[in-house]
């Protein structure tokens, strides 16, 4: 096969990039290691920044999001002294939309099918070749056969463990990382959400988050040590711990039920530079990981898609090859801003293993400023709803 842009990875960033490129008249082929059913079974983020929502509208895949998504004009923060709300709409005139990543991926698959997109699932042993030349190509195995895909450019949308980032020589890569000394134990349950908007809780026992996917599907998290195993936590033990960490007025009325998914996710911040190597461009988790505290993972992938789309359109349609060199620097400026916000939210809301009473008081003082100072709320709101592209 031959195409203009080979896209490695059939998650939401790869599918969104393919959809937008195809709508611009640029041909793509998407290679995905897993089956479509597997991709659609992954439970991931659910808070969409306004910029990502607008990108989905541009891609022509926003109809169900507009119908079923929940617009949130603010969020709640809980402390030892009570709960308060930061009003995004009032502070910065923008909102976020709660709409699950699985739903976004489903919508993108349907839109890609309607355009007749080429998506190769269960493509094994993908390898990238000659990426620093003007004739890169990709090889992969499917049904026992080796295939070759010739292309002009390669977009590495294949996640942290994919083949794209390691294609850049190790001595040419710089990796920045912070690993946090705890994880999030999360469950998904068919229960009514505990509140109309998200609740981020700072508690002496550890962080908790009350989130949602829909009116009948809730997502909850509690901070746990990295040594904990999912098997140690029964549903009842989880609900009991969550209630301890949430405000009384919430925990007393919260609906509970059997979990339909339960997992522990470690937290870390990670950035790889550069994001371009020859004609290979890294997108999303292939280039960066953020702790989920600030709801930035999927949204950062979307902003990468935006910048790469602009660069590829300029290079292919306008014959402006120099535009490609701007992709990494433009994307990284926004990535580091989001990295800072996610780090700030994480350090503000969690209980660290070596945290002293003094440290706890500093957290509480900062939360008090956030509760009482309009300027602090504006800064948080501007970052939470998403910095402009």
mmCIF file of C-alpha atoms in Angstrom:
data_model
loop_
_atom_site.group_PDB
_atom_site.id
_atom_site.type_symbol
_atom_site.label_atom_id
_atom_site.label_comp_id
_atom_site.label_asym_id
_atom_site.label_seq_id
_atom_site.Cartn_x
_atom_site.Cartn_y
_atom_site.Cartn_z
ATOM 1 C CA UNK A 1 0.000 0.000 0.000
ATOM 2 C CA UNK A 2 0.884 3.631 -0.347
ATOM 3 C CA UNK A 3 -0.510 6.640 1.487
ATOM 4 C CA UNK A 4 0.457 10.211 2.306
ATOM 5 C CA UNK A 5 0.343 9.854 6.094
ATOM 6 C CA UNK A 6 0.813 6.553 7.925
ATOM 7 C CA UNK A 7 -0.726 6.724 11.388
ATOM 8 C CA UNK A 8 0.549 4.276 13.997
ATOM 9 C CA UNK A 9 -2.130 3.690 16.629
ATOM 10 C CA UNK A 10 -5.911 3.520 16.330
ATOM 11 C CA UNK A 11 -6.848 5.213 19.581
ATOM 12 C CA UNK A 12 -8.657 8.553 19.705
ATOM 13 C CA UNK A 13 -5.647 10.675 18.687
ATOM 14 C CA UNK A 14 -4.816 8.516 15.672
ATOM 15 C CA UNK A 15 -8.428 8.321 14.549
ATOM 16 C CA UNK A 16 -8.993 12.061 15.058
ATOM 17 C CA UNK A 17 -5.883 12.919 13.037
ATOM 18 C CA UNK A 18 -6.958 10.539 10.268
ATOM 19 C CA UNK A 19 -10.469 12.009 10.211
ATOM 20 C CA UNK A 20 -9.238 15.599 9.965
ATOM 21 C CA UNK A 21 -6.590 14.805 7.345
ATOM 22 C CA UNK A 22 -9.064 12.876 5.193
ATOM 23 C CA UNK A 23 -11.537 15.743 5.368
ATOM 24 C CA UNK A 24 -8.734 17.990 4.087
ATOM 25 C CA UNK A 25 -8.160 15.633 1.140
ATOM 26 C CA UNK A 26 -4.999 13.978 2.504
ATOM 27 C CA UNK A 27 -4.850 10.171 2.401
ATOM 28 C CA UNK A 28 -4.118 8.110 5.523
ATOM 29 C CA UNK A 29 -3.734 4.518 6.663
ATOM 30 C CA UNK A 30 -4.109 3.685 10.365
ATOM 31 C CA UNK A 31 -2.279 0.685 11.847
ATOM 32 C CA UNK A 32 -3.546 -0.592 15.222
ATOM 33 C CA UNK A 33 -2.001 -3.456 17.186
ATOM 34 C CA UNK A 34 -5.226 -4.492 18.925
ATOM 35 C CA UNK A 35 -8.705 -5.382 17.681
ATOM 36 C CA UNK A 36 -11.422 -2.748 17.380
ATOM 37 C CA UNK A 37 -13.368 -4.361 20.230
ATOM 38 C CA UNK A 38 -10.305 -4.123 22.474
ATOM 39 C CA UNK A 39 -9.753 -0.446 21.651
ATOM 40 C CA UNK A 40 -13.397 0.292 22.434
ATOM 41 C CA UNK A 41 -13.245 -1.590 25.746
ATOM 42 C CA UNK A 42 -10.573 0.685 27.253
ATOM 43 C CA UNK A 43 -11.919 2.872 30.049
ATOM 44 C CA UNK A 44 -10.184 6.231 29.996
ATOM 45 C CA UNK A 45 -10.665 9.965 30.515
ATOM 46 C CA UNK A 46 -13.964 11.730 30.283
ATOM 47 C CA UNK A 47 -13.447 15.509 30.622
ATOM 48 C CA UNK A 48 -13.075 17.364 27.306
ATOM 49 C CA UNK A 49 -11.634 20.850 27.106
ATOM 50 C CA UNK A 50 -13.412 23.366 24.921
ATOM 51 C CA UNK A 51 -10.558 23.189 22.399
ATOM 52 C CA UNK A 52 -10.958 19.441 21.986
ATOM 53 C CA UNK A 53 -14.743 19.757 21.704
ATOM 54 C CA UNK A 54 -14.229 22.315 18.939
ATOM 55 C CA UNK A 55 -11.786 19.971 17.189
ATOM 56 C CA UNK A 56 -14.396 17.184 17.261
ATOM 57 C CA UNK A 57 -16.888 19.608 15.750
ATOM 58 C CA UNK A 58 -14.378 20.453 13.005
ATOM 59 C CA UNK A 59 -13.961 16.727 12.362
ATOM 60 C CA UNK A 60 -17.717 16.313 11.997
ATOM 61 C CA UNK A 61 -18.019 13.864 14.890
ATOM 62 C CA UNK A 62 -19.644 16.006 17.572
ATOM 63 C CA UNK A 63 -23.344 15.214 17.097
ATOM 64 C CA UNK A 64 -23.604 12.614 19.877
ATOM 65 C CA UNK A 65 -21.290 14.585 22.159
ATOM 66 C CA UNK A 66 -23.611 17.588 21.838
ATOM 67 C CA UNK A 67 -26.615 15.396 22.585
ATOM 68 C CA UNK A 68 -25.310 13.173 25.375
ATOM 69 C CA UNK A 69 -22.336 15.044 26.838
ATOM 70 C CA UNK A 70 -22.700 16.974 30.086
ATOM 71 C CA UNK A 71 -21.533 20.589 30.068
ATOM 72 C CA UNK A 72 -19.831 21.489 33.356
ATOM 73 C CA UNK A 73 -19.458 25.175 34.154
ATOM 74 C CA UNK A 74 -17.302 24.533 37.230
ATOM 75 C CA UNK A 75 -15.842 22.000 39.634
ATOM 76 C CA UNK A 76 -15.848 21.392 43.394
ATOM 77 C CA UNK A 77 -12.877 21.168 45.742
ATOM 78 C CA UNK A 78 -13.220 19.606 49.161
ATOM 79 C CA UNK A 79 -10.922 20.315 52.118
ATOM 80 C CA UNK A 80 -10.858 19.575 55.823
ATOM 81 C CA UNK A 81 -12.862 22.790 56.271
ATOM 82 C CA UNK A 82 -15.630 22.126 53.763
ATOM 83 C CA UNK A 83 -16.320 22.228 50.031
ATOM 84 C CA UNK A 84 -16.262 25.140 47.598
ATOM 85 C CA UNK A 85 -16.826 25.585 43.874
ATOM 86 C CA UNK A 86 -14.734 27.216 41.175
ATOM 87 C CA UNK A 87 -17.071 28.622 38.515
ATOM 88 C CA UNK A 88 -15.316 28.344 35.141
ATOM 89 C CA UNK A 89 -18.066 30.101 33.224
ATOM 90 C CA UNK A 90 -18.048 33.055 35.578
ATOM 91 C CA UNK A 91 -14.270 33.330 35.823
ATOM 92 C CA UNK A 92 -13.158 32.753 32.210
ATOM 93 C CA UNK A 93 -16.350 32.370 30.166
ATOM 94 C CA UNK A 94 -15.697 28.738 29.179
ATOM 95 C CA UNK A 95 -16.817 25.259 30.193
ATOM 96 C CA UNK A 96 -15.793 21.620 29.828
ATOM 97 C CA UNK A 97 -17.824 18.660 28.559
ATOM 98 C CA UNK A 98 -17.989 15.320 30.364
ATOM 99 C CA UNK A 99 -18.063 12.723 27.573
ATOM 100 C CA UNK A 100 -16.110 9.476 27.835
ATOM 101 C CA UNK A 101 -13.068 8.671 25.721
ATOM 102 C CA UNK A 102 -14.710 5.382 24.732
ATOM 103 C CA UNK A 103 -17.629 7.356 23.285
ATOM 104 C CA UNK A 104 -15.267 9.694 21.423
ATOM 105 C CA UNK A 105 -13.461 6.673 19.960
ATOM 106 C CA UNK A 106 -16.748 5.037 18.914
ATOM 107 C CA UNK A 107 -17.860 8.237 17.175
ATOM 108 C CA UNK A 108 -14.531 8.513 15.371
ATOM 109 C CA UNK A 109 -14.665 4.891 14.184
ATOM 110 C CA UNK A 110 -18.140 5.441 12.739
ATOM 111 C CA UNK A 111 -17.026 8.646 11.014
ATOM 112 C CA UNK A 112 -13.938 6.916 9.612
ATOM 113 C CA UNK A 113 -16.061 4.049 8.317
ATOM 114 C CA UNK A 114 -18.351 6.559 6.607
ATOM 115 C CA UNK A 115 -15.337 8.121 4.836
ATOM 116 C CA UNK A 116 -14.050 4.702 3.762
ATOM 117 C CA UNK A 117 -10.899 4.987 5.864
ATOM 118 C CA UNK A 118 -8.279 2.221 5.821
ATOM 119 C CA UNK A 119 -7.754 0.998 9.399
ATOM 120 C CA UNK A 120 -5.712 -2.179 9.806
ATOM 121 C CA UNK A 121 -6.374 -3.851 13.149
ATOM 122 C CA UNK A 122 -4.202 -6.536 14.756
ATOM 123 C CA UNK A 123 -1.146 -5.268 12.882
ATOM 124 C CA UNK A 124 1.757 -7.000 14.632
ATOM 125 C CA UNK A 125 5.491 -6.249 14.749
ATOM 126 C CA UNK A 126 5.109 -2.759 13.307
ATOM 127 C CA UNK A 127 8.473 -1.227 12.396
ATOM 128 C CA UNK A 128 9.325 2.211 11.012
ATOM 129 C CA UNK A 129 12.027 2.574 8.365
ATOM 130 C CA UNK A 130 14.008 5.378 6.728
ATOM 131 C CA UNK A 131 12.172 8.058 8.708
ATOM 132 C CA UNK A 132 14.980 10.584 8.139
ATOM 133 C CA UNK A 133 14.663 10.280 4.353
ATOM 134 C CA UNK A 134 11.973 11.590 2.017
ATOM 135 C CA UNK A 135 10.725 8.029 1.454
ATOM 136 C CA UNK A 136 9.863 6.541 4.848
ATOM 137 C CA UNK A 137 7.921 3.295 5.062
ATOM 138 C CA UNK A 138 6.328 1.004 7.615
ATOM 139 C CA UNK A 139 6.310 -2.786 7.790
ATOM 140 C CA UNK A 140 3.907 -4.921 9.785
ATOM 141 C CA UNK A 141 2.578 -8.456 10.014
ATOM 142 C CA UNK A 142 -1.055 -9.410 9.533
ATOM 143 C CA UNK A 143 -2.489 -12.935 9.267
ATOM 144 C CA UNK A 144 1.003 -14.395 8.974
ATOM 145 C CA UNK A 145 1.973 -12.128 6.076
ATOM 146 C CA UNK A 146 4.475 -9.258 6.109
ATOM 147 C CA UNK A 147 3.164 -6.043 4.576
ATOM 148 C CA UNK A 148 4.829 -2.792 3.530
ATOM 149 C CA UNK A 149 3.211 0.634 3.694
ATOM 150 C CA UNK A 150 4.984 3.410 1.795
ATOM 151 C CA UNK A 151 4.208 6.967 2.855
ATOM 152 C CA UNK A 152 5.382 10.575 2.949
ATOM 153 C CA UNK A 153 5.010 11.106 6.703
ATOM 154 C CA UNK A 154 4.461 8.994 9.824
ATOM 155 C CA UNK A 155 2.402 10.042 12.849
ATOM 156 C CA UNK A 156 3.271 8.055 15.969
ATOM 157 C CA UNK A 157 0.005 7.912 17.915
ATOM 158 C CA UNK A 158 0.786 4.539 19.503
ATOM 159 C CA UNK A 159 1.101 5.449 23.167
ATOM 160 C CA UNK A 160 3.879 5.264 25.717
ATOM 161 C CA UNK A 161 4.718 1.605 24.982
ATOM 162 C CA UNK A 162 4.515 1.892 21.186
ATOM 163 C CA UNK A 163 7.290 1.632 18.598
ATOM 164 C CA UNK A 164 7.318 5.274 17.499
ATOM 165 C CA UNK A 165 9.281 6.962 20.278
ATOM 166 C CA UNK A 166 12.038 4.271 20.401
ATOM 167 C CA UNK A 167 12.529 4.816 16.655
ATOM 168 C CA UNK A 168 14.220 8.094 17.583
ATOM 169 C CA UNK A 169 17.809 7.163 18.571
ATOM 170 C CA UNK A 170 18.262 7.085 22.344
ATOM 171 C CA UNK A 171 21.166 9.535 22.222
ATOM 172 C CA UNK A 172 18.948 12.024 20.361
ATOM 173 C CA UNK A 173 16.098 11.886 22.883
ATOM 174 C CA UNK A 174 15.795 13.754 26.159
ATOM 175 C CA UNK A 175 13.245 12.417 28.618
ATOM 176 C CA UNK A 176 11.894 14.359 31.584
ATOM 177 C CA UNK A 177 10.066 12.357 34.229
ATOM 178 C CA UNK A 178 8.606 12.569 37.701
ATOM 179 C CA UNK A 179 7.113 9.418 39.249
ATOM 180 C CA UNK A 180 4.653 10.006 42.079
ATOM 181 C CA UNK A 181 4.750 7.744 45.151
ATOM 182 C CA UNK A 182 1.112 6.643 44.950
ATOM 183 C CA UNK A 183 -1.562 5.449 42.547
ATOM 184 C CA UNK A 184 -5.283 5.875 41.929
ATOM 185 C CA UNK A 185 -7.624 3.004 42.684
ATOM 186 C CA UNK A 186 -10.566 3.616 40.389
ATOM 187 C CA UNK A 187 -13.925 1.973 39.891
ATOM 188 C CA UNK A 188 -16.696 2.358 37.361
ATOM 189 C CA UNK A 189 -20.220 1.686 38.609
ATOM 190 C CA UNK A 190 -23.740 1.869 37.222
ATOM 191 C CA UNK A 191 -24.811 4.397 39.823
ATOM 192 C CA UNK A 192 -26.067 7.954 39.806
ATOM 193 C CA UNK A 193 -23.126 10.396 40.158
ATOM 194 C CA UNK A 194 -22.538 11.707 43.676
ATOM 195 C CA UNK A 195 -22.822 15.322 42.508
ATOM 196 C CA UNK A 196 -23.708 17.293 39.392
ATOM 197 C CA UNK A 197 -20.056 18.294 38.909
ATOM 198 C CA UNK A 198 -16.721 16.681 39.772
ATOM 199 C CA UNK A 199 -15.456 16.759 43.352
ATOM 200 C CA UNK A 200 -11.685 16.843 44.015
ATOM 201 C CA UNK A 201 -11.052 16.026 47.673
ATOM 202 C CA UNK A 202 -7.948 16.830 49.726
ATOM 203 C CA UNK A 203 -8.156 14.684 52.876
ATOM 204 C CA UNK A 204 -5.619 13.622 55.531
ATOM 205 C CA UNK A 205 -6.295 9.987 54.512
ATOM 206 C CA UNK A 206 -5.488 10.799 50.888
ATOM 207 C CA UNK A 207 -6.969 12.216 47.723
ATOM 208 C CA UNK A 208 -10.363 11.217 46.310
ATOM 209 C CA UNK A 209 -12.230 12.127 43.137
ATOM 210 C CA UNK A 210 -15.924 11.798 42.403
ATOM 211 C CA UNK A 211 -16.387 11.864 38.630
ATOM 212 C CA UNK A 212 -18.896 10.515 36.112
ATOM 213 C CA UNK A 213 -19.466 9.293 32.582
ATOM 214 C CA UNK A 214 -23.233 9.829 32.333
ATOM 215 C CA UNK A 215 -26.397 10.195 34.438
ATOM 216 C CA UNK A 216 -26.191 6.493 35.280
ATOM 217 C CA UNK A 217 -22.458 5.755 35.104
ATOM 218 C CA UNK A 218 -20.054 7.009 37.779
ATOM 219 C CA UNK A 219 -16.273 6.992 38.023
ATOM 220 C CA UNK A 220 -14.600 7.244 41.449
ATOM 221 C CA UNK A 221 -10.985 7.211 42.612
ATOM 222 C CA UNK A 222 -9.079 7.059 45.868
ATOM 223 C CA UNK A 223 -5.349 7.539 46.362
ATOM 224 C CA UNK A 224 -3.594 4.322 47.417
ATOM 225 C CA UNK A 225 0.019 3.225 47.994
ATOM 226 C CA UNK A 226 1.795 1.790 44.952
ATOM 227 C CA UNK A 227 2.150 -1.484 46.845
ATOM 228 C CA UNK A 228 -1.623 -2.024 46.946
ATOM 229 C CA UNK A 229 -3.222 -4.621 44.658
ATOM 230 C CA UNK A 230 -6.717 -4.486 43.220
ATOM 231 C CA UNK A 231 -7.483 -7.855 44.828
ATOM 232 C CA UNK A 232 -7.023 -6.294 48.275
ATOM 233 C CA UNK A 233 -9.935 -3.944 47.702
ATOM 234 C CA UNK A 234 -13.468 -5.294 47.826
ATOM 235 C CA UNK A 235 -16.216 -3.036 46.530
ATOM 236 C CA UNK A 236 -17.397 -2.446 50.086
ATOM 237 C CA UNK A 237 -13.912 -1.470 51.260
ATOM 238 C CA UNK A 238 -13.646 0.995 48.383
ATOM 239 C CA UNK A 239 -17.007 2.633 49.088
ATOM 240 C CA UNK A 240 -16.217 2.894 52.792
ATOM 241 C CA UNK A 241 -12.901 4.606 52.101
ATOM 242 C CA UNK A 242 -14.399 6.930 49.485
ATOM 243 C CA UNK A 243 -17.101 8.021 51.931
ATOM 244 C CA UNK A 244 -14.472 8.875 54.537
ATOM 245 C CA UNK A 245 -12.706 11.225 52.137
ATOM 246 C CA UNK A 246 -15.698 12.988 50.595
ATOM 247 C CA UNK A 247 -17.734 15.711 52.356
ATOM 248 C CA UNK A 248 -20.420 14.372 54.717
ATOM 249 C CA UNK A 249 -23.256 15.925 52.736
ATOM 250 C CA UNK A 250 -22.071 13.955 49.684
ATOM 251 C CA UNK A 251 -21.120 10.642 51.297
ATOM 252 C CA UNK A 252 -24.442 10.354 53.156
ATOM 253 C CA UNK A 253 -26.517 10.552 49.970
ATOM 254 C CA UNK A 254 -24.145 8.843 47.508
ATOM 255 C CA UNK A 255 -25.523 5.836 45.645
ATOM 256 C CA UNK A 256 -23.274 2.770 45.675
ATOM 257 C CA UNK A 257 -23.321 -0.522 43.796
ATOM 258 C CA UNK A 258 -21.199 -3.280 42.266
ATOM 259 C CA UNK A 259 -18.137 -2.164 40.302
ATOM 260 C CA UNK A 260 -18.085 -3.011 36.604
ATOM 261 C CA UNK A 261 -14.391 -2.126 36.295
ATOM 262 C CA UNK A 262 -11.687 -1.726 38.929
ATOM 263 C CA UNK A 263 -8.016 -0.900 38.460
ATOM 264 C CA UNK A 264 -5.012 0.865 39.991
ATOM 265 C CA UNK A 265 -3.160 3.418 37.879
ATOM 266 C CA UNK A 266 0.291 4.739 38.859
ATOM 267 C CA UNK A 267 0.825 8.487 38.448
ATOM 268 C CA UNK A 268 3.705 10.135 36.653
ATOM 269 C CA UNK A 269 4.697 13.130 34.573
ATOM 270 C CA UNK A 270 6.739 12.398 31.434
ATOM 271 C CA UNK A 271 7.837 14.423 28.405
ATOM 272 C CA UNK A 272 9.997 13.305 25.483
ATOM 273 C CA UNK A 273 11.876 15.846 23.388
ATOM 274 C CA UNK A 274 12.045 16.171 20.417
ATOM 275 C CA UNK A 275 8.593 15.298 19.073
ATOM 276 C CA UNK A 276 9.864 15.102 15.476
ATOM 277 C CA UNK A 277 12.580 12.926 13.947
ATOM 278 C CA UNK A 278 12.861 13.329 10.211
ATOM 279 C CA UNK A 279 9.401 12.559 8.896
ATOM 280 C CA UNK A 280 8.208 10.909 12.104
ATOM 281 C CA UNK A 281 6.025 12.964 14.453
ATOM 282 C CA UNK A 282 5.058 11.867 17.965
ATOM 283 C CA UNK A 283 1.505 12.532 19.139
ATOM 284 C CA UNK A 284 -0.175 12.099 22.534
ATOM 285 C CA UNK A 285 1.053 9.490 25.002
ATOM 286 C CA UNK A 286 3.904 8.526 22.675
ATOM 287 C CA UNK A 287 5.460 11.867 23.627
ATOM 288 C CA UNK A 288 4.051 12.746 27.041
ATOM 289 C CA UNK A 289 2.156 11.429 30.066
ATOM 290 C CA UNK A 290 0.421 13.573 32.685
ATOM 291 C CA UNK A 291 -1.077 12.523 36.008
ATOM 292 C CA UNK A 292 -4.866 12.426 35.595
ATOM 293 C CA UNK A 293 -5.482 15.007 38.333
ATOM 294 C CA UNK A 294 -5.848 17.877 35.875
ATOM 295 C CA UNK A 295 -7.816 15.964 33.184
ATOM 296 C CA UNK A 296 -5.188 16.745 30.547
ATOM 297 C CA UNK A 297 -4.107 13.427 28.958
ATOM 298 C CA UNK A 298 -6.639 13.080 26.153
ATOM 299 C CA UNK A 299 -6.877 16.851 25.747
ATOM 300 C CA UNK A 300 -3.120 17.207 25.255
ATOM 301 C CA UNK A 301 -3.254 14.525 22.561
ATOM 302 C CA UNK A 302 -5.962 16.570 20.852
ATOM 303 C CA UNK A 303 -3.839 19.725 20.863
ATOM 304 C CA UNK A 304 -0.955 17.716 19.362
ATOM 305 C CA UNK A 305 -3.359 16.622 16.615
ATOM 306 C CA UNK A 306 -4.298 20.248 16.007
ATOM 307 C CA UNK A 307 -0.671 21.378 15.623
ATOM 308 C CA UNK A 308 0.320 18.397 13.462
ATOM 309 C CA UNK A 309 -2.762 18.813 11.263
ATOM 310 C CA UNK A 310 -1.815 22.440 10.595
ATOM 311 C CA UNK A 311 1.802 21.492 9.835
ATOM 312 C CA UNK A 312 0.908 18.620 7.489
ATOM 313 C CA UNK A 313 -1.707 20.662 5.625
ATOM 314 C CA UNK A 314 0.837 23.438 5.122
ATOM 315 C CA UNK A 315 3.493 20.971 3.942
ATOM 316 C CA UNK A 316 1.271 18.865 1.662
ATOM 317 C CA UNK A 317 -1.310 21.337 0.375
ATOM 318 C CA UNK A 318 0.678 24.600 0.456
ATOM 319 C CA UNK A 319 4.119 23.066 -0.249
ATOM 320 C CA UNK A 320 5.504 24.775 2.870
ATOM 321 C CA UNK A 321 7.924 22.143 4.191
ATOM 322 C CA UNK A 322 9.246 24.513 6.849
ATOM 323 C CA UNK A 323 5.921 24.330 8.676
ATOM 324 C CA UNK A 324 6.768 20.797 9.818
ATOM 325 C CA UNK A 325 9.694 22.061 11.898
ATOM 326 C CA UNK A 326 7.288 24.173 13.940
ATOM 327 C CA UNK A 327 5.192 21.220 15.083
ATOM 328 C CA UNK A 328 7.327 20.130 18.042
ATOM 329 C CA UNK A 329 8.120 23.587 19.469
ATOM 330 C CA UNK A 330 4.482 24.709 19.230
ATOM 331 C CA UNK A 331 3.142 21.521 20.766
ATOM 332 C CA UNK A 332 5.742 21.461 23.556
ATOM 333 C CA UNK A 333 4.959 24.996 24.699
ATOM 334 C CA UNK A 334 1.402 23.944 25.451
ATOM 335 C CA UNK A 335 2.457 20.525 26.778
ATOM 336 C CA UNK A 336 4.735 22.039 29.419
ATOM 337 C CA UNK A 337 2.004 24.462 30.491
ATOM 338 C CA UNK A 338 -0.395 21.542 30.961
ATOM 339 C CA UNK A 339 2.353 19.535 32.662
ATOM 340 C CA UNK A 340 2.784 22.358 35.182
ATOM 341 C CA UNK A 341 -0.947 22.504 35.870
ATOM 342 C CA UNK A 342 -1.261 18.734 36.339
ATOM 343 C CA UNK A 343 1.780 18.737 38.641
ATOM 344 C CA UNK A 344 0.274 21.622 40.651
ATOM 345 C CA UNK A 345 -3.105 19.907 40.997
ATOM 346 C CA UNK A 346 -1.410 16.657 42.003
ATOM 347 C CA UNK A 347 0.834 18.214 44.645
ATOM 348 C CA UNK A 348 -2.034 20.343 45.967
ATOM 349 C CA UNK A 349 -4.587 17.566 46.393
ATOM 350 C CA UNK A 350 -2.631 14.450 47.417
ATOM 351 C CA UNK A 351 -1.138 13.270 50.696
ATOM 352 C CA UNK A 352 2.521 12.359 50.115
ATOM 353 C CA UNK A 353 4.185 9.555 52.162
ATOM 354 C CA UNK A 354 6.736 11.918 53.726
ATOM 355 C CA UNK A 355 4.286 14.781 54.128
ATOM 356 C CA UNK A 356 4.470 16.586 57.477
ATOM 357 C CA UNK A 357 1.755 18.460 59.341
ATOM 358 C CA UNK A 358 3.440 21.633 58.075
ATOM 359 C CA UNK A 359 3.068 20.455 54.476
ATOM 360 C CA UNK A 360 -0.598 19.678 55.085
ATOM 361 C CA UNK A 361 -1.132 23.198 56.463
ATOM 362 C CA UNK A 362 0.519 24.696 53.371
ATOM 363 C CA UNK A 363 -1.869 22.719 51.161
ATOM 364 C CA UNK A 364 -4.805 23.957 53.219
ATOM 365 C CA UNK A 365 -3.550 27.553 53.005
ATOM 366 C CA UNK A 366 -3.293 27.321 49.227
ATOM 367 C CA UNK A 367 -6.759 25.793 48.996
ATOM 368 C CA UNK A 368 -8.064 28.648 51.174
ATOM 369 C CA UNK A 369 -6.564 31.147 48.738
ATOM 370 C CA UNK A 370 -8.203 29.273 45.897
ATOM 371 C CA UNK A 371 -11.505 29.485 47.725
ATOM 372 C CA UNK A 372 -11.270 33.198 48.570
ATOM 373 C CA UNK A 373 -9.154 34.858 45.847
ATOM 374 C CA UNK A 374 -10.709 35.585 42.472
ATOM 375 C CA UNK A 375 -7.286 35.775 40.785
ATOM 376 C CA UNK A 376 -6.416 32.260 41.998
ATOM 377 C CA UNK A 377 -9.720 30.935 40.657
ATOM 378 C CA UNK A 378 -9.165 32.633 37.296
ATOM 379 C CA UNK A 379 -5.745 30.980 36.951
ATOM 380 C CA UNK A 380 -7.107 27.545 37.839
ATOM 381 C CA UNK A 381 -10.172 27.925 35.599
ATOM 382 C CA UNK A 382 -8.131 29.122 32.624
ATOM 383 C CA UNK A 383 -5.872 26.074 32.862
ATOM 384 C CA UNK A 384 -8.648 23.561 33.609
ATOM 385 C CA UNK A 385 -10.872 24.496 30.659
ATOM 386 C CA UNK A 386 -7.778 24.420 28.447
ATOM 387 C CA UNK A 387 -5.275 26.995 27.277
ATOM 388 C CA UNK A 388 -5.857 28.223 23.712
ATOM 389 C CA UNK A 389 -4.173 26.383 20.855
#
